[in-house]
Each structure stands twice: as C-alpha cells, then as structure tokens.
Amino acid sequence: MSSISLRQIKKSFGGLIILHSIDMEIEKGEFVVILGPSGCGKSTLLNVIAGLDECDEGQTVIEGKDVSGLEPSERGLAMVFQSYALFPAMTARRNLSFGMEIAGTPKATVAEKVAWVAKLLQIEALLDRKPAQLSGGQRQRVAIGRALVRSSSICLFDEPLSNLDAKLRAETRVELKQLHETLGSTMIYVTHDQIEAMTMADRVAVMHKGKVEQFAHPQSIYEKPASLFVAGFVGSPAMNFIEGRLDGSGRFVTGDISVDTGDYAFEEPWASGDAVLGVRSEDISVVDCGAPRSIPATLAFTELLGADALGWFDCLGKRFSVRLGIEAARSMRKEVGLRFNMATASIFSKATERRL
Ligand SMILES: Nc1ncnc2c1ncn2[C@@H]1O[C@H](COP(=O)(O)OP(=O)(O)O)[C@@H](O)[C@H]1O
Ligand SMILES: [Mg+2]
C-alpha cells in the first residue's frame, strides 16, 4: 500500500489553473522531493496534501484512507514551514510541548518526547531559550522538532532550509537525510534548490507550471531528463542545447553540420522532425580542430573550479560549457573541435518538448 496517493488533483485560484491533474504514488518510508521554480505550485500541492488548501477535484489517500474532506489535524501529518512559525513568547521547550499539551497528552509522555527529540536534534542546551535567543539554524531545529514530536509517520517540509546561510543549509541537509534514515518515516520535501533535491531524495518530482514533468530517481532525472524543461532545470552548469532536426535516417542536422545519432538510445525509433539536442558539459570532449566527428569551436574563457574546470567555447553561434581537467584547462588552445558523446546526450522533440 502506498503511503500517499494523489489522484487527479486539480486546483485553481481565481480562474487560473495552479495544479493540472496531479497523480502521484508515494511509498511508505520514501523521501520524495518536489522540485520546481518559484510559483510552479509546489506549496499549493503540499497544502492540498496537508489539508490546508482544498483541491477542486481529485482525491488524497493517506495510508489507504481517503482524507479529502478531513481537517489538517485529522490527517495525522506533521509539517515544517519555511518561516519557522515558532511562538515567540514561549521557550524552545514549550514550543515543542505545546501541541501535545493541547492534545491532552499525559505530562510524563510530553517530557519524554521533548527529551527524545532534543537529544535527536542536539538542542538539549537550548530548551530554555526563547526563539529570539536562537540562531536561524537553531530555530529551524526547534521547528523540525515540533513536527517530529507528533510522531506521525508522514512529515511534510516546505522549503525548510531556505532561510539558512549556505554552510548551515548544507549541514542541515545532511542531518535531515540522516534523520530520515533513523526514523524511517515518509517525507515529502518541497524545494526550488536542485542540489537539495539531488542529494536528499529517493525520488524527485520535477514540477513545472502546475504539472509533474518527471517523477524518478535523482540520477535518472539527471541522465535521462524526460522533458526539455527538466533537462534545463537540473544540473549545473545548465545543459547545452542545440536546435536542429532529425532527418529520419539517424542524423541530427543543424545548419551545415550533421551529427550521427547512432549511439543514442531513442525511445521512439526512427524519430524525425524538429528537435533539440542536449549535451551536458561532461558529455563533450575537446579534440583537434578538424578531427573526425567534431564541430569547430573557439575558446572564449576558462573557469577554474578547484577540483576541475569549465571551458566556455563559441560553437554553432552559441556558447557551450565543457568540463575539463585543471591541466587541460591551463593548456587549452584557442581553436579546437568539440565532439559530443551521443550515448549520454538527450534529444527532445521541439514540438512536444518531450524526450525522444
Ligand atoms: N491563496 C492563493 N490565492 C491566489 N493565488 C495563489 C494562492 N496561493 C498560491 N497562489 C498562486 O499559485 C501559484 C503557485 O503558488 P505556490 O504553490 O505557492 O508556488 P511555489 O510554492 O511553487 O512557489 C502562484 O502563481 C501563486 O501566486
Ligand atoms: Mg512555495
């Protein structure tokens, strides 16, 4: 049985469709990240699951039970928001215990749970401080703790790390992932940050304009993006794109250049028509100018990144990023050839923007 099933979820605000028929099956214990740019409907989807927003059509099923008409408190979920929403007048301890006290949980149990979560999140020394006396990261831990003491088997997170600085964000990301492994609960985590998605998720749902464009393991999202949008959104530097057409006999043609697609695993054999070829910076090799199966290119500049480097080349009227070793970057010639590895490239239909 899935932990959460979303069936044909539709939602509009003021005549504008925000969620178009979302279907998703989330397994028990899975860490699912909903990834997409600002405004694509991530929070709306999470709020529909939590019951904070009502959908216009569709069903939300949690652990086999249709919860569509139920109040948030009746759904057995815990939620952590971007704004920590702690009570400013209460100590961290009271922020953790308040919900349980309201629910009439016995005092001894409340104390036990607060002690458990404080140890788990390493905030024992902070329990008597008020939110104003805590750093952003510490406040976020208290907010996470408050969700965890509800001991629900499902936790929802809406961009919980976006108010933290980069270093703390990276640390908390790892801690959250470890927490997921310790607790084994189902987690749905919303973010616009692809690094969070790639590092934390068992599966990533990439959203664009109210639709889920791909729902898959992070590595397959990276290696085999299902659409042009997913290809451009995931990965840094962004994938290089070349517009052209498939000639129906296994070649991708752009201007007077034609590339053999023989090594490419088409999902639709003998595809033809207008297409976009996508190659990541690590799927391009630099060869001698005029070498077979290469396209002439001119080095614009290189960027040293510490462990490796990026070369930026002008080629086919566009600028291409190519991943290079440090030594190669230092000794790069100006006029070279670029060769694409078609086995790891992506080809999309220009009309449907889907992978071919
Ligand atoms: N309560 C609301 N009333 C009207 N429009 C809303 C409301 N909530 C969200 N929206 C609109 O829905 C779209 C998606 O919002 P949201 O789900 O918050 O996106 P995300 O979390 O991906 O940034 C946005 O265009 C936003 O303006
Ligand atoms: Mg949001």
mmCIF file of C-alpha atoms and ligand atoms in Angstrom:
data_model
loop_
_atom_site.group_PDB
_atom_site.id
_atom_site.type_symbol
_atom_site.label_atom_id
_atom_site.label_comp_id
_atom_site.label_asym_id
_atom_site.label_seq_id
_atom_site.Cartn_x
_atom_site.Cartn_y
_atom_site.Cartn_z
ATOM 1 C CA MET A 1 0.000 0.000 0.000
ATOM 2 C CA SER A 2 1.289 3.468 -0.863
ATOM 3 C CA SER A 3 1.810 5.880 1.976
ATOM 4 C CA ILE A 4 0.222 8.715 -0.021
ATOM 5 C CA SER A 5 -1.734 8.543 -3.270
ATOM 6 C CA LEU A 6 -2.647 11.680 -5.127
ATOM 7 C CA ARG A 7 -5.270 11.081 -7.772
ATOM 8 C CA GLN A 8 -6.125 13.664 -10.408
ATOM 9 C CA ILE A 9 -5.581 16.626 -8.090
ATOM 10 C CA LYS A 10 -6.787 19.865 -9.682
ATOM 11 C CA LYS A 11 -6.699 23.327 -8.154
ATOM 12 C CA SER A 12 -7.355 26.838 -9.478
ATOM 13 C CA PHE A 13 -7.080 30.240 -7.863
ATOM 14 C CA GLY A 14 -9.301 32.945 -9.335
ATOM 15 C CA GLY A 15 -9.789 31.149 -12.658
ATOM 16 C CA LEU A 16 -6.076 30.393 -13.032
ATOM 17 C CA ILE A 17 -5.207 26.686 -13.030
ATOM 18 C CA ILE A 18 -2.421 26.126 -10.491
ATOM 19 C CA LEU A 19 -2.418 22.300 -10.383
ATOM 20 C CA HIS A 20 -3.313 20.315 -13.515
ATOM 21 C CA SER A 21 -4.400 16.809 -12.674
ATOM 22 C CA ILE A 22 -1.544 15.647 -10.470
ATOM 23 C CA ASP A 23 -1.131 11.889 -9.977
ATOM 24 C CA MET A 24 1.496 10.552 -7.600
ATOM 25 C CA GLU A 25 2.096 7.393 -5.592
ATOM 26 C CA ILE A 26 4.473 7.826 -2.684
ATOM 27 C CA GLU A 27 5.759 4.681 -0.985
ATOM 28 C CA LYS A 28 5.982 4.147 2.751
ATOM 29 C CA GLY A 29 9.295 5.424 4.107
ATOM 30 C CA GLU A 30 10.212 7.238 0.922
ATOM 31 C CA PHE A 31 11.943 10.626 0.868
ATOM 32 C CA VAL A 32 10.272 12.453 -2.014
ATOM 33 C CA VAL A 33 11.406 15.895 -3.087
ATOM 34 C CA ILE A 34 9.081 18.155 -5.055
ATOM 35 C CA LEU A 35 11.401 20.364 -7.090
ATOM 36 C CA GLY A 36 10.495 23.310 -9.291
ATOM 37 C CA PRO A 37 10.915 27.038 -9.802
ATOM 38 C CA SER A 38 9.103 29.574 -7.664
ATOM 39 C CA GLY A 39 5.393 29.791 -8.499
ATOM 40 C CA CYS A 40 5.038 26.351 -10.123
ATOM 41 C CA GLY A 41 2.569 25.129 -7.484
ATOM 42 C CA LYS A 42 4.769 23.202 -5.008
ATOM 43 C CA SER A 43 3.391 24.774 -1.841
ATOM 44 C CA THR A 44 -0.148 24.519 -3.161
ATOM 45 C CA LEU A 45 0.337 20.783 -3.723
ATOM 46 C CA LEU A 46 1.815 20.307 -0.240
ATOM 47 C CA ASN A 47 -1.026 22.320 1.290
ATOM 48 C CA VAL A 48 -3.571 20.149 -0.515
ATOM 49 C CA ILE A 49 -1.908 17.037 0.949
ATOM 50 C CA ALA A 50 -1.873 18.629 4.412
ATOM 51 C CA GLY A 51 -5.485 19.791 4.115
ATOM 52 C CA LEU A 52 -4.549 23.469 4.448
ATOM 53 C CA ASP A 53 -5.906 24.043 0.933
ATOM 54 C CA GLU A 54 -8.880 22.260 -0.531
ATOM 55 C CA CYS A 55 -8.488 20.949 -4.075
ATOM 56 C CA ASP A 56 -11.233 21.486 -6.672
ATOM 57 C CA GLU A 57 -11.140 17.926 -7.936
ATOM 58 C CA GLY A 58 -9.285 14.740 -7.092
ATOM 59 C CA GLN A 59 -8.505 12.584 -4.109
ATOM 60 C CA THR A 60 -5.816 12.468 -1.460
ATOM 61 C CA VAL A 61 -5.435 8.992 0.035
ATOM 62 C CA ILE A 62 -3.183 8.575 3.075
ATOM 63 C CA GLU A 63 -2.351 5.031 4.172
ATOM 64 C CA GLY A 64 -5.338 3.651 2.342
ATOM 65 C CA LYS A 65 -7.846 6.177 3.671
ATOM 66 C CA ASP A 66 -9.411 8.940 1.579
ATOM 67 C CA VAL A 67 -8.720 12.092 3.619
ATOM 68 C CA SER A 68 -10.025 14.554 1.022
ATOM 69 C CA GLY A 69 -12.714 16.024 3.298
ATOM 70 C CA LEU A 70 -10.684 15.919 6.523
ATOM 71 C CA GLU A 71 -9.203 18.785 8.532
ATOM 72 C CA PRO A 72 -5.382 19.095 8.691
ATOM 73 C CA SER A 73 -5.390 17.892 12.308
ATOM 74 C CA GLU A 74 -7.294 14.742 11.331
ATOM 75 C CA ARG A 75 -4.790 13.664 8.682
ATOM 76 C CA GLY A 76 -2.010 12.532 11.014
ATOM 77 C CA LEU A 77 0.719 14.573 9.305
ATOM 78 C CA ALA A 78 3.475 16.787 10.652
ATOM 79 C CA MET A 79 4.555 19.879 8.732
ATOM 80 C CA VAL A 80 7.560 22.219 8.805
ATOM 81 C CA PHE A 81 7.339 25.574 7.030
ATOM 82 C CA GLN A 82 9.901 27.940 5.579
ATOM 83 C CA SER A 83 9.074 30.540 8.205
ATOM 84 C CA TYR A 84 9.638 28.567 11.384
ATOM 85 C CA ALA A 85 6.375 29.831 12.900
ATOM 86 C CA LEU A 86 7.589 29.359 16.455
ATOM 87 C CA PHE A 87 5.692 31.078 19.267
ATOM 88 C CA PRO A 88 7.996 33.985 20.175
ATOM 89 C CA ALA A 89 6.866 34.252 23.797
ATOM 90 C CA MET A 90 7.492 30.586 24.552
ATOM 91 C CA THR A 91 10.760 28.811 25.275
ATOM 92 C CA ALA A 92 12.005 26.177 22.843
ATOM 93 C CA ARG A 93 10.810 23.515 25.318
ATOM 94 C CA ARG A 94 7.308 24.983 25.437
ATOM 95 C CA ASN A 95 7.246 25.319 21.631
ATOM 96 C CA LEU A 96 7.959 21.591 21.448
ATOM 97 C CA SER A 97 5.451 20.560 24.114
ATOM 98 C CA PHE A 98 2.578 22.969 23.440
ATOM 99 C CA GLY A 99 0.865 20.899 20.737
ATOM 100 C CA MET A 100 0.970 17.780 22.866
ATOM 101 C CA GLU A 101 -0.368 19.660 25.908
ATOM 102 C CA ILE A 102 -3.297 20.974 23.853
ATOM 103 C CA ALA A 103 -3.987 17.438 22.665
ATOM 104 C CA GLY A 104 -4.148 16.295 26.311
ATOM 105 C CA THR A 105 -1.034 14.104 26.172
ATOM 106 C CA PRO A 106 -0.020 12.936 29.683
ATOM 107 C CA LYS A 107 2.695 15.083 31.274
ATOM 108 C CA ALA A 108 5.208 12.263 31.595
ATOM 109 C CA THR A 109 4.845 11.394 27.904
ATOM 110 C CA VAL A 110 5.293 15.035 26.904
ATOM 111 C CA ALA A 111 8.515 15.271 28.930
ATOM 112 C CA GLU A 112 9.772 12.003 27.457
ATOM 113 C CA LYS A 113 9.124 13.096 23.893
ATOM 114 C CA VAL A 114 10.691 16.514 24.358
ATOM 115 C CA ALA A 115 13.790 14.836 25.813
ATOM 116 C CA TRP A 116 13.916 12.365 22.909
ATOM 117 C CA VAL A 117 13.621 14.992 20.184
ATOM 118 C CA ALA A 118 16.014 17.402 21.925
ATOM 119 C CA LYS A 119 18.660 14.677 22.029
ATOM 120 C CA LEU A 120 17.996 13.656 18.427
ATOM 121 C CA LEU A 121 18.381 17.237 17.154
ATOM 122 C CA GLN A 122 21.068 18.216 19.674
ATOM 123 C CA ILE A 123 19.141 21.139 21.110
ATOM 124 C CA GLU A 124 19.155 19.988 24.752
ATOM 125 C CA ALA A 125 21.179 23.013 25.859
ATOM 126 C CA LEU A 126 18.793 25.418 24.143
ATOM 127 C CA LEU A 127 15.482 24.290 25.584
ATOM 128 C CA ASP A 128 15.056 27.190 27.995
ATOM 129 C CA ARG A 129 15.747 29.892 25.421
ATOM 130 C CA LYS A 130 13.102 31.821 23.521
ATOM 131 C CA PRO A 131 13.222 31.977 19.703
ATOM 132 C CA ALA A 132 14.814 35.458 19.728
ATOM 133 C CA GLN A 133 17.784 33.965 21.615
ATOM 134 C CA LEU A 134 18.328 31.281 18.984
ATOM 135 C CA SER A 135 20.149 31.440 15.639
ATOM 136 C CA GLY A 136 18.292 30.704 12.395
ATOM 137 C CA GLY A 137 19.618 27.151 12.327
ATOM 138 C CA GLN A 138 18.678 26.529 15.947
ATOM 139 C CA ARG A 139 15.174 27.877 15.372
ATOM 140 C CA GLN A 140 14.813 25.591 12.406
ATOM 141 C CA ARG A 141 15.804 22.620 14.563
ATOM 142 C CA VAL A 142 13.127 23.518 17.085
ATOM 143 C CA ALA A 143 10.584 23.792 14.253
ATOM 144 C CA ILE A 144 11.630 20.371 12.952
ATOM 145 C CA GLY A 145 11.497 19.013 16.496
ATOM 146 C CA ARG A 146 7.990 20.316 16.930
ATOM 147 C CA ALA A 147 6.933 18.368 13.862
ATOM 148 C CA LEU A 148 8.741 15.215 14.987
ATOM 149 C CA VAL A 149 7.189 15.036 18.462
ATOM 150 C CA ARG A 150 3.855 14.470 16.788
ATOM 151 C CA SER A 151 5.320 11.041 15.910
ATOM 152 C CA SER A 152 3.407 10.920 12.721
ATOM 153 C CA SER A 153 4.631 8.543 10.091
ATOM 154 C CA ILE A 154 4.470 11.304 7.452
ATOM 155 C CA CYS A 155 6.345 14.624 7.568
ATOM 156 C CA LEU A 156 5.884 17.447 5.089
ATOM 157 C CA PHE A 157 8.543 20.132 4.637
ATOM 158 C CA ASP A 158 8.050 23.363 2.701
ATOM 159 C CA GLU A 159 11.474 24.884 1.868
ATOM 160 C CA PRO A 160 12.586 24.472 5.488
ATOM 161 C CA LEU A 161 16.214 25.461 4.840
ATOM 162 C CA SER A 162 15.798 28.466 2.594
ATOM 163 C CA ASN A 163 16.328 30.993 5.399
ATOM 164 C CA LEU A 164 19.669 29.493 6.407
ATOM 165 C CA ASP A 165 23.068 30.516 5.082
ATOM 166 C CA ALA A 166 24.797 28.215 2.595
ATOM 167 C CA LYS A 167 27.035 26.381 5.074
ATOM 168 C CA LEU A 168 24.280 25.716 7.581
ATOM 169 C CA ARG A 169 21.956 24.683 4.782
ATOM 170 C CA ALA A 170 24.442 22.070 3.617
ATOM 171 C CA GLU A 171 24.882 20.732 7.183
ATOM 172 C CA THR A 172 21.175 20.631 7.956
ATOM 173 C CA ARG A 173 20.521 18.884 4.641
ATOM 174 C CA VAL A 174 22.765 16.006 5.705
ATOM 175 C CA GLU A 175 21.197 15.903 9.169
ATOM 176 C CA LEU A 176 17.685 15.761 7.760
ATOM 177 C CA LYS A 177 18.672 12.916 5.491
ATOM 178 C CA GLN A 178 20.165 11.028 8.451
ATOM 179 C CA LEU A 179 17.051 11.765 10.462
ATOM 180 C CA HIS A 180 15.003 10.217 7.706
ATOM 181 C CA GLU A 181 17.138 7.102 7.851
ATOM 182 C CA THR A 182 16.777 6.903 11.648
ATOM 183 C CA LEU A 183 13.026 7.479 11.748
ATOM 184 C CA GLY A 184 12.041 5.679 8.551
ATOM 185 C CA SER A 185 9.049 7.989 8.123
ATOM 186 C CA THR A 186 7.643 9.089 4.791
ATOM 187 C CA MET A 187 8.898 12.567 3.975
ATOM 188 C CA ILE A 188 7.752 14.992 1.309
ATOM 189 C CA TYR A 189 10.115 17.880 0.917
ATOM 190 C CA VAL A 190 9.448 20.926 -1.263
ATOM 191 C CA THR A 191 12.344 22.985 -2.632
ATOM 192 C CA HIS A 192 13.457 25.062 -5.601
ATOM 193 C CA ASP A 193 17.064 24.032 -4.900
ATOM 194 C CA GLN A 194 18.208 21.260 -7.225
ATOM 195 C CA ILE A 195 21.167 20.359 -5.017
ATOM 196 C CA GLU A 196 18.850 19.631 -2.094
ATOM 197 C CA ALA A 197 16.693 17.551 -4.402
ATOM 198 C CA MET A 198 19.569 15.583 -5.898
ATOM 199 C CA THR A 199 21.282 14.865 -2.584
ATOM 200 C CA MET A 200 18.314 14.092 -0.350
ATOM 201 C CA ALA A 201 15.656 12.412 -2.456
ATOM 202 C CA ASP A 202 14.865 8.766 -3.054
ATOM 203 C CA ARG A 203 12.731 10.157 -5.877
ATOM 204 C CA VAL A 204 12.324 13.673 -7.238
ATOM 205 C CA ALA A 205 9.101 15.045 -8.727
ATOM 206 C CA VAL A 206 10.038 17.918 -11.030
ATOM 207 C CA MET A 207 7.157 20.389 -11.308
ATOM 208 C CA HIS A 208 6.637 22.980 -13.992
ATOM 209 C CA LYS A 209 3.571 25.189 -14.383
ATOM 210 C CA GLY A 210 1.345 23.019 -12.215
ATOM 211 C CA LYS A 211 2.350 19.686 -13.742
ATOM 212 C CA VAL A 212 4.721 16.942 -12.654
ATOM 213 C CA GLU A 213 7.059 16.582 -15.641
ATOM 214 C CA GLN A 214 9.059 13.654 -14.262
ATOM 215 C CA PHE A 215 8.952 11.581 -11.081
ATOM 216 C CA ALA A 216 12.058 9.433 -10.795
ATOM 217 C CA HIS A 217 15.311 8.653 -9.010
ATOM 218 C CA PRO A 218 17.610 11.719 -8.982
ATOM 219 C CA GLN A 219 20.199 10.001 -11.162
ATOM 220 C CA SER A 220 17.683 9.164 -13.893
ATOM 221 C CA ILE A 221 16.399 12.731 -13.775
ATOM 222 C CA TYR A 222 19.961 13.877 -14.408
ATOM 223 C CA GLU A 223 20.880 11.264 -17.008
ATOM 224 C CA LYS A 224 17.585 10.872 -18.846
ATOM 225 C CA PRO A 225 15.519 14.022 -18.359
ATOM 226 C CA ALA A 226 12.009 13.394 -19.641
ATOM 227 C CA SER A 227 11.482 16.899 -20.998
ATOM 228 C CA LEU A 228 13.317 19.969 -22.170
ATOM 229 C CA PHE A 229 12.276 21.780 -19.006
ATOM 230 C CA VAL A 230 13.686 19.092 -16.681
ATOM 231 C CA ALA A 231 16.901 18.989 -18.730
ATOM 232 C CA GLY A 232 17.397 22.737 -18.404
ATOM 233 C CA PHE A 233 16.372 22.995 -14.749
ATOM 234 C CA VAL A 234 18.501 20.196 -13.292
ATOM 235 C CA GLY A 235 22.291 20.275 -13.465
ATOM 236 C CA SER A 236 24.929 22.953 -13.130
ATOM 237 C CA PRO A 237 26.166 24.356 -15.443
ATOM 238 C CA ALA A 238 22.921 24.097 -17.390
ATOM 239 C CA MET A 239 22.757 21.559 -20.215
ATOM 240 C CA ASN A 240 23.923 22.847 -23.619
ATOM 241 C CA PHE A 241 21.107 22.879 -26.171
ATOM 242 C CA ILE A 242 21.339 22.881 -29.983
ATOM 243 C CA GLU A 243 18.293 23.296 -32.184
ATOM 244 C CA GLY A 244 18.072 21.325 -35.401
ATOM 245 C CA ARG A 245 16.197 18.467 -36.964
ATOM 246 C CA LEU A 246 16.299 14.698 -37.156
ATOM 247 C CA ASP A 247 16.469 13.703 -40.805
ATOM 248 C CA GLY A 248 14.793 10.319 -40.357
ATOM 249 C CA SER A 249 17.928 8.386 -41.291
ATOM 250 C CA GLY A 250 19.685 8.661 -37.947
ATOM 251 C CA ARG A 251 21.316 12.075 -38.249
ATOM 252 C CA PHE A 252 20.750 15.280 -36.301
ATOM 253 C CA VAL A 253 21.217 18.231 -38.638
ATOM 254 C CA THR A 254 21.887 21.824 -37.646
ATOM 255 C CA GLY A 255 22.974 24.367 -40.267
ATOM 256 C CA ASP A 256 25.598 22.633 -42.406
ATOM 257 C CA ILE A 257 26.657 20.331 -39.551
ATOM 258 C CA SER A 258 25.243 16.850 -39.186
ATOM 259 C CA VAL A 259 25.795 14.571 -36.189
ATOM 260 C CA ASP A 260 25.456 10.785 -36.236
ATOM 261 C CA THR A 261 22.962 9.744 -33.527
ATOM 262 C CA GLY A 262 23.941 6.058 -33.818
ATOM 263 C CA ASP A 263 24.967 5.746 -30.141
ATOM 264 C CA TYR A 264 21.771 7.382 -28.873
ATOM 265 C CA ALA A 265 19.076 5.121 -27.397
ATOM 266 C CA PHE A 266 15.913 6.565 -28.911
ATOM 267 C CA GLU A 267 12.718 5.903 -27.033
ATOM 268 C CA GLU A 268 10.863 6.270 -30.318
ATOM 269 C CA PRO A 269 12.776 4.616 -33.163
ATOM 270 C CA TRP A 270 13.144 6.488 -36.466
ATOM 271 C CA ALA A 271 12.035 9.756 -34.997
ATOM 272 C CA SER A 272 12.220 12.677 -37.423
ATOM 273 C CA GLY A 273 11.343 16.365 -37.415
ATOM 274 C CA ASP A 274 12.414 19.451 -35.494
ATOM 275 C CA ALA A 275 14.407 18.523 -32.419
ATOM 276 C CA VAL A 276 16.691 19.870 -29.707
ATOM 277 C CA LEU A 277 19.932 18.092 -28.872
ATOM 278 C CA GLY A 278 21.033 18.453 -25.233
ATOM 279 C CA VAL A 279 24.577 17.716 -24.062
ATOM 280 C CA ARG A 280 25.933 18.193 -20.563
ATOM 281 C CA SER A 281 29.337 19.776 -20.074
ATOM 282 C CA GLU A 282 30.850 16.386 -19.166
ATOM 283 C CA ASP A 283 29.482 14.764 -22.340
ATOM 284 C CA ILE A 284 31.662 16.853 -24.643
ATOM 285 C CA SER A 285 35.318 16.183 -25.406
ATOM 286 C CA VAL A 286 37.771 18.662 -26.813
ATOM 287 C CA VAL A 287 39.678 17.319 -29.832
ATOM 288 C CA ASP A 288 41.900 18.814 -32.530
ATOM 289 C CA CYS A 289 40.290 21.290 -34.872
ATOM 290 C CA GLY A 290 39.119 19.346 -37.920
ATOM 291 C CA ALA A 291 39.215 15.915 -36.208
ATOM 292 C CA PRO A 292 36.582 13.444 -37.434
ATOM 293 C CA ARG A 293 33.091 13.755 -35.888
ATOM 294 C CA SER A 294 33.916 17.130 -34.355
ATOM 295 C CA ILE A 295 32.483 20.628 -34.648
ATOM 296 C CA PRO A 296 34.839 23.639 -34.877
ATOM 297 C CA ALA A 297 34.836 25.792 -31.743
ATOM 298 C CA THR A 298 36.725 28.763 -30.290
ATOM 299 C CA LEU A 299 37.677 29.008 -26.629
ATOM 300 C CA ALA A 300 36.137 32.105 -25.018
ATOM 301 C CA PHE A 301 37.456 31.634 -21.463
ATOM 302 C CA THR A 302 38.048 29.030 -18.768
ATOM 303 C CA GLU A 303 36.887 28.922 -15.176
ATOM 304 C CA LEU A 304 38.956 27.021 -12.600
ATOM 305 C CA LEU A 305 36.653 25.412 -10.039
ATOM 306 C CA GLY A 306 39.212 23.868 -7.703
ATOM 307 C CA ALA A 307 38.752 20.157 -8.387
ATOM 308 C CA ASP A 308 38.127 20.657 -12.090
ATOM 309 C CA ALA A 309 37.400 23.435 -14.568
ATOM 310 C CA LEU A 310 34.920 24.632 -17.165
ATOM 311 C CA GLY A 311 35.845 25.723 -20.640
ATOM 312 C CA TRP A 312 33.415 28.036 -22.408
ATOM 313 C CA PHE A 313 33.511 27.697 -26.187
ATOM 314 C CA ASP A 314 31.788 29.531 -29.009
ATOM 315 C CA CYS A 315 30.371 26.934 -31.357
ATOM 316 C CA LEU A 316 27.415 26.901 -33.774
ATOM 317 C CA GLY A 317 26.641 30.501 -32.814
ATOM 318 C CA LYS A 318 26.175 29.616 -29.146
ATOM 319 C CA ARG A 319 28.292 29.352 -26.027
ATOM 320 C CA PHE A 320 28.997 25.819 -24.776
ATOM 321 C CA SER A 321 30.269 24.722 -21.363
ATOM 322 C CA VAL A 322 32.706 21.818 -21.348
ATOM 323 C CA ARG A 323 34.034 20.154 -18.206
ATOM 324 C CA LEU A 324 37.838 19.973 -18.246
ATOM 325 C CA GLY A 325 40.651 18.751 -16.041
ATOM 326 C CA ILE A 326 42.731 21.527 -14.468
ATOM 327 C CA GLU A 327 45.770 20.751 -16.630
ATOM 328 C CA ALA A 328 43.710 20.618 -19.817
ATOM 329 C CA ALA A 329 42.121 23.960 -18.941
ATOM 330 C CA ARG A 330 45.519 25.584 -18.346
ATOM 331 C CA SER A 331 46.919 24.460 -21.684
ATOM 332 C CA MET A 332 43.739 24.816 -23.784
ATOM 333 C CA ARG A 333 44.265 26.014 -27.342
ATOM 334 C CA LYS A 334 42.054 28.684 -28.873
ATOM 335 C CA GLU A 335 40.811 26.819 -31.956
ATOM 336 C CA VAL A 336 39.590 23.279 -31.255
ATOM 337 C CA GLY A 337 36.925 20.753 -32.180
ATOM 338 C CA LEU A 338 34.108 19.621 -29.885
ATOM 339 C CA ARG A 339 32.868 16.049 -30.018
ATOM 340 C CA PHE A 340 29.559 15.068 -28.402
ATOM 341 C CA ASN A 341 29.096 11.755 -26.645
ATOM 342 C CA MET A 342 25.748 10.744 -28.119
ATOM 343 C CA ALA A 343 25.367 7.753 -25.784
ATOM 344 C CA THR A 344 24.828 10.121 -22.843
ATOM 345 C CA ALA A 345 23.182 13.013 -24.703
ATOM 346 C CA SER A 346 19.461 13.837 -24.730
ATOM 347 C CA ILE A 347 17.232 14.540 -27.729
ATOM 348 C CA PHE A 348 13.861 16.258 -27.400
ATOM 349 C CA SER A 349 11.035 16.887 -29.814
ATOM 350 C CA LYS A 350 10.779 20.609 -30.493
ATOM 351 C CA ALA A 351 7.001 20.343 -30.778
ATOM 352 C CA THR A 352 6.194 18.382 -27.599
ATOM 353 C CA GLU A 353 9.406 19.195 -25.657
ATOM 354 C CA ARG A 354 9.444 15.531 -24.551
ATOM 355 C CA ARG A 355 12.440 13.206 -24.744
ATOM 356 C CA LEU A 356 12.740 11.201 -27.940
HETATM 357 N N1 LIG B 1 -4.198 31.679 -1.880
HETATM 358 C C1 LIG B 1 -3.883 31.986 -3.144
HETATM 359 N N2 LIG B 1 -4.659 32.801 -3.888
HETATM 360 C C2 LIG B 1 -4.346 33.098 -5.166
HETATM 361 N N3 LIG B 1 -3.273 32.620 -5.809
HETATM 362 C C3 LIG B 1 -2.471 31.808 -5.142
HETATM 363 C C4 LIG B 1 -2.726 31.450 -3.771
HETATM 364 N N4 LIG B 1 -1.736 30.611 -3.375
HETATM 365 C C5 LIG B 1 -0.914 30.484 -4.428
HETATM 366 N N5 LIG B 1 -1.349 31.198 -5.482
HETATM 367 C C6 LIG B 1 -0.707 31.257 -6.810
HETATM 368 O O1 LIG B 1 -0.475 29.931 -7.235
HETATM 369 C C7 LIG B 1 0.760 29.812 -7.896
HETATM 370 C C8 LIG B 1 1.588 28.733 -7.264
HETATM 371 O O2 LIG B 1 1.935 29.132 -5.961
HETATM 372 P P1 LIG B 1 2.759 28.217 -4.967
HETATM 373 O O3 LIG B 1 2.099 26.902 -4.848
HETATM 374 O O4 LIG B 1 2.957 28.990 -3.712
HETATM 375 O O5 LIG B 1 4.130 28.067 -5.755
HETATM 376 P P2 LIG B 1 5.555 27.582 -5.248
HETATM 377 O O6 LIG B 1 5.414 27.042 -3.860
HETATM 378 O O7 LIG B 1 5.974 26.542 -6.242
HETATM 379 O O8 LIG B 1 6.464 28.765 -5.318
HETATM 380 C C9 LIG B 1 1.400 31.179 -7.848
HETATM 381 O O9 LIG B 1 1.181 31.810 -9.085
HETATM 382 C C10 LIG B 1 0.658 31.889 -6.743
HETATM 383 O O10 LIG B 1 0.608 33.257 -6.982
HETATM 384 MG MG MG B 2 6.288 27.695 -2.062
#
